[in-house]
Amino acid sequence: NAGVTQTPKFRVLKTGQSMTLLCAQDMNHEYMYWYRQDPGMGLRLIHYSVGEGTTAKGEVPDGYNVSRLKKQNFLLGLESAAPSQTSVYFCASSRPGTTDTQYFGPGTRLTVL
Amino acid sequence: EDQVTQSPEALRLQEGESSSLNCSYTVSGLRGLFWYRQDPGKGPEFLFTLYSAGEEKEKERLKATLTKKESFLHITAPKPEDSATYLCAVQPSGYSTLTFGKGTMLLVSP
């Protein structure tokens, strides 16, 4: 099993450009999450999904949109990138139940110029 | 509001020098407390989940403990390969989301 994979690994955008980050998991997990990680700030939740076709806002949702059209995929979109969105983005997934352990992908490093 | 505070921010140890990392938390009701390890340029890697005060879990040189207000990650006789950032997170009862602390960066010198 590949676990959680993220595409792309690196990306550089200019202010105002748009892009989509792709997260895929092969563990048949119901829940999926998008985080951003900034120096001195820790991991902060952007959006999450508890099932196909459902999404919810996390702690820092502004400037991002998400979609969960298939159970195994969770997309994070930036419609008009800003320098403040320069960060490392992590996707995670989990299966609800006794453990709820979240398993993370390798991350995408995004720079907005 | 759920809060997680990790201390120290950074810790430098000599190989073999045992120590502990602290995770203090405030949550309305705790479903679980999680410890992760993160290497530079990589995603967090799951280590432990603790569910109730008094619970302990071990893995190689690591042991995690939990009280009603804090958790400790004890590192016994660390090796350079234990160098990483250790993250603590809490899951409130009734929620599927985690609140993370800012982490402790551990450096173990040979």
Short mmCIF file of C-alpha atoms in Angstrom, two decimals:
data_model
loop_
_atom_site.label_atom_id
_atom_site.label_comp_id
_atom_site.label_asym_id
_atom_site.label_seq_id
_atom_site.Cartn_x
_atom_site.Cartn_y
_atom_site.Cartn_z
CA ASN A 1 0.00 0.00 0.00
CA ALA A 2 1.21 3.50 -0.85
CA GLY A 3 -0.71 5.02 2.08
CA VAL A 4 -1.31 8.75 1.59
CA THR A 5 0.23 10.37 -1.45
CA GLN A 6 0.32 14.05 -2.42
CA THR A 7 0.84 15.72 -5.78
CA PRO A 8 2.87 17.81 -6.53
CA LYS A 9 5.79 17.75 -4.08
CA PHE A 10 6.89 21.31 -4.86
CA ARG A 11 5.25 24.25 -6.59
CA VAL A 12 6.00 27.92 -7.14
CA LEU A 13 3.15 30.28 -7.98
CA LYS A 14 2.85 33.95 -8.69
CA THR A 15 0.39 36.03 -6.71
CA GLY A 16 -3.09 35.67 -8.17
CA GLN A 17 -2.51 32.31 -9.85
CA SER A 18 -4.62 29.30 -9.02
CA MET A 19 -3.73 25.68 -8.40
CA THR A 20 -5.04 22.42 -7.02
CA LEU A 21 -3.26 20.07 -4.67
CA LEU A 22 -4.21 16.41 -4.91
CA CYS A 23 -4.30 13.96 -2.02
CA ALA A 24 -4.94 10.28 -2.56
CA GLN A 25 -5.20 7.42 -0.06
CA ASP A 26 -5.48 3.68 -0.64
CA MET A 27 -6.45 2.67 2.90
CA ASN A 28 -10.21 2.98 2.38
CA HIS A 29 -10.38 5.70 5.03
CA GLU A 30 -13.59 7.67 5.47
CA TYR A 31 -12.05 10.86 6.83
CA MET A 32 -9.52 13.11 5.13
CA TYR A 33 -7.86 16.35 6.22
CA TRP A 34 -5.78 19.23 4.86
CA TYR A 35 -3.27 21.01 7.11
CA ARG A 36 -0.73 23.72 6.62
CA GLN A 37 2.51 23.90 8.59
CA ASP A 38 4.38 27.15 9.11
CA PRO A 39 7.49 27.81 11.21
CA GLY A 40 6.53 28.55 14.81
CA MET A 41 2.83 27.87 14.14
CA GLY A 42 2.58 24.11 14.13
CA LEU A 43 0.06 22.15 12.08
CA ARG A 44 -3.22 23.97 11.49
CA LEU A 45 -6.34 22.39 10.01
CA ILE A 46 -7.64 24.02 6.81
CA HIS A 47 -10.58 21.82 5.78
CA TYR A 48 -11.63 18.26 6.35
CA SER A 49 -14.08 15.69 5.05
CA VAL A 50 -15.94 12.94 6.88
CA GLY A 51 -17.10 11.23 3.73
CA GLU A 52 -17.50 11.38 -0.03
CA GLY A 53 -19.31 14.56 -1.04
CA THR A 54 -18.99 16.24 2.38
CA THR A 55 -16.52 18.89 3.55
CA ALA A 56 -16.16 21.15 6.57
CA LYS A 57 -14.06 24.14 7.60
CA GLY A 58 -11.15 23.86 9.95
CA GLU A 59 -9.19 26.51 11.82
CA VAL A 60 -7.81 28.43 8.81
CA PRO A 61 -10.16 27.92 5.82
CA ASP A 62 -10.07 31.38 4.21
CA GLY A 63 -8.61 31.46 0.69
CA TYR A 64 -8.98 27.71 0.17
CA ASN A 65 -11.64 25.44 -1.27
CA VAL A 66 -11.87 21.66 -1.19
CA SER A 67 -13.72 18.86 -2.90
CA ARG A 68 -14.20 15.16 -2.13
CA LEU A 69 -15.82 13.65 -5.21
CA LYS A 70 -14.29 10.21 -4.63
CA LYS A 71 -13.66 8.50 -1.32
CA GLN A 72 -9.96 8.07 -2.02
CA ASN A 73 -9.24 11.63 -3.17
CA PHE A 74 -9.34 15.02 -1.46
CA LEU A 75 -8.51 18.14 -3.46
CA LEU A 76 -7.34 21.47 -2.05
CA GLY A 77 -7.73 24.51 -4.29
CA LEU A 78 -6.28 27.98 -4.15
CA GLU A 79 -8.31 30.26 -6.42
CA SER A 80 -6.07 33.35 -6.17
CA ALA A 81 -2.81 32.60 -4.42
CA ALA A 82 -1.32 35.09 -1.96
CA PRO A 83 2.17 35.22 -0.44
CA SER A 84 0.58 34.43 2.95
CA GLN A 85 -0.28 31.00 1.54
CA THR A 86 3.39 30.10 1.21
CA SER A 87 3.59 27.02 3.41
CA VAL A 88 4.00 23.27 3.54
CA TYR A 89 0.68 21.49 3.03
CA PHE A 90 -0.04 18.07 4.48
CA CYS A 91 -2.91 15.75 3.80
CA ALA A 92 -4.00 13.07 6.27
CA SER A 93 -6.62 10.37 6.44
CA SER A 94 -8.22 8.29 9.16
CA ARG A 95 -10.84 5.62 9.75
CA PRO A 96 -13.42 6.55 12.38
CA GLY A 97 -13.66 4.12 15.23
CA THR A 98 -11.65 3.08 18.22
CA THR A 99 -8.34 4.64 17.22
CA ASP A 100 -9.06 7.60 14.88
CA THR A 101 -5.35 7.71 14.08
CA GLN A 102 -4.52 10.15 11.29
CA TYR A 103 -1.92 9.05 8.75
CA PHE A 104 -0.08 11.78 6.90
CA GLY A 105 1.24 12.23 3.39
CA PRO A 106 4.73 13.51 2.54
CA GLY A 107 3.67 17.12 2.02
CA THR A 108 3.66 19.75 -0.72
CA ARG A 109 5.94 22.76 -0.40
CA LEU A 110 4.22 25.78 -1.96
CA THR A 111 5.87 29.14 -2.54
CA VAL A 112 3.80 32.12 -3.67
CA LEU A 113 5.85 35.00 -5.05
CA GLU B 1 -10.93 26.42 23.08
CA ASP B 2 -8.63 23.41 22.97
CA GLN B 3 -4.99 24.20 23.60
CA VAL B 4 -1.80 22.15 23.40
CA THR B 5 1.53 23.47 24.70
CA GLN B 6 4.75 21.57 24.19
CA SER B 7 7.98 22.17 26.05
CA PRO B 8 10.79 22.66 25.59
CA GLU B 9 10.73 24.11 22.08
CA ALA B 10 14.12 22.54 21.41
CA LEU B 11 16.24 20.02 23.28
CA ARG B 12 19.81 18.99 22.69
CA LEU B 13 21.01 15.71 24.23
CA GLN B 14 24.16 13.67 24.14
CA GLU B 15 23.77 10.10 22.96
CA GLY B 16 22.66 8.01 25.94
CA GLU B 17 21.40 11.01 27.94
CA SER B 18 17.77 10.26 28.87
CA SER B 19 15.17 13.04 29.08
CA SER B 20 11.47 13.84 28.75
CA LEU B 21 9.34 16.02 26.51
CA ASN B 22 6.20 17.62 27.90
CA CYS B 23 2.77 18.16 26.34
CA SER B 24 0.28 20.15 28.42
CA TYR B 25 -3.28 20.29 27.17
CA THR B 26 -6.64 21.90 27.81
CA VAL B 27 -9.65 20.18 26.27
CA SER B 28 -13.29 19.94 27.27
CA GLY B 29 -13.25 16.17 27.06
CA LEU B 30 -10.38 14.02 25.84
CA ARG B 31 -11.00 11.25 23.35
CA GLY B 32 -7.32 10.68 22.63
CA LEU B 33 -3.83 12.19 22.85
CA PHE B 34 -1.49 11.47 19.96
CA TRP B 35 2.28 11.61 19.59
CA TYR B 36 3.91 11.92 16.19
CA ARG B 37 7.50 12.09 14.99
CA GLN B 38 8.41 14.37 12.08
CA ASP B 39 11.72 14.25 10.22
CA PRO B 40 12.84 17.28 8.18
CA GLY B 41 11.03 17.51 4.86
CA LYS B 42 8.65 14.66 5.67
CA GLY B 43 5.15 14.18 6.96
CA PRO B 44 4.37 13.35 10.59
CA GLU B 45 4.72 9.68 11.48
CA PHE B 46 2.37 8.20 14.07
CA LEU B 47 3.93 6.96 17.31
CA PHE B 48 1.31 6.52 20.06
CA THR B 49 -2.26 7.14 21.09
CA LEU B 50 -3.19 7.47 24.77
CA TYR B 51 -6.82 7.46 25.90
CA SER B 52 -7.00 7.72 29.66
CA ALA B 53 -5.00 9.03 32.60
CA GLY B 54 -2.47 6.51 33.85
CA GLU B 55 -2.04 4.86 30.47
CA GLU B 56 1.50 4.18 29.21
CA LYS B 57 2.80 2.98 25.86
CA GLU B 58 6.30 2.03 24.78
CA LYS B 59 8.15 1.66 21.52
CA GLU B 60 11.87 0.99 21.50
CA ARG B 61 13.49 3.88 23.45
CA LEU B 62 10.26 5.88 23.71
CA LYS B 63 7.61 5.74 26.41
CA ALA B 64 4.53 7.94 26.48
CA THR B 65 2.51 8.60 29.62
CA LEU B 66 -0.71 10.49 30.25
CA THR B 67 -2.25 12.40 33.16
CA LYS B 68 -5.42 14.49 33.21
CA LYS B 69 -3.48 17.63 32.25
CA GLU B 70 -0.33 16.54 30.46
CA SER B 71 1.56 13.85 28.64
CA PHE B 72 5.24 13.03 28.72
CA LEU B 73 7.36 11.41 26.06
CA HIS B 74 10.30 9.80 27.83
CA ILE B 75 13.37 9.03 25.75
CA THR B 76 15.73 6.49 27.29
CA ALA B 77 19.36 6.34 26.14
CA PRO B 78 18.64 8.21 22.91
CA LYS B 79 20.60 7.67 19.71
CA PRO B 80 21.34 10.20 16.94
CA GLU B 81 18.61 8.59 14.82
CA ASP B 82 16.06 9.74 17.41
CA SER B 83 16.71 13.32 16.29
CA ALA B 84 13.43 14.72 14.95
CA THR B 85 10.58 17.03 15.85
CA TYR B 86 8.02 15.40 18.15
CA LEU B 87 4.44 16.57 17.86
CA CYS B 88 1.63 16.18 20.36
CA ALA B 89 -2.05 16.47 19.44
CA VAL B 90 -5.38 16.11 21.24
CA GLN B 91 -8.71 14.88 19.93
CA PRO B 92 -11.73 16.22 21.84
CA SER B 93 -14.59 13.88 22.60
CA GLY B 94 -17.16 13.81 19.82
CA TYR B 95 -14.84 15.26 17.21
CA SER B 96 -12.70 13.73 14.48
CA THR B 97 -10.24 16.62 14.31
CA LEU B 98 -6.93 17.10 16.11
CA THR B 99 -5.38 20.18 17.71
CA PHE B 100 -1.60 20.09 17.48
CA GLY B 101 1.10 21.65 19.62
CA LYS B 102 4.01 23.42 17.99
CA GLY B 103 6.39 20.55 18.61
CA THR B 104 9.70 19.89 20.33
CA MET B 105 12.79 19.72 18.13
CA LEU B 106 15.14 17.06 19.52
CA LEU B 107 18.78 16.83 18.51
CA VAL B 108 20.85 13.92 19.77
CA SER B 109 24.59 14.29 19.33
CA PRO B 110 26.96 11.29 19.10
#
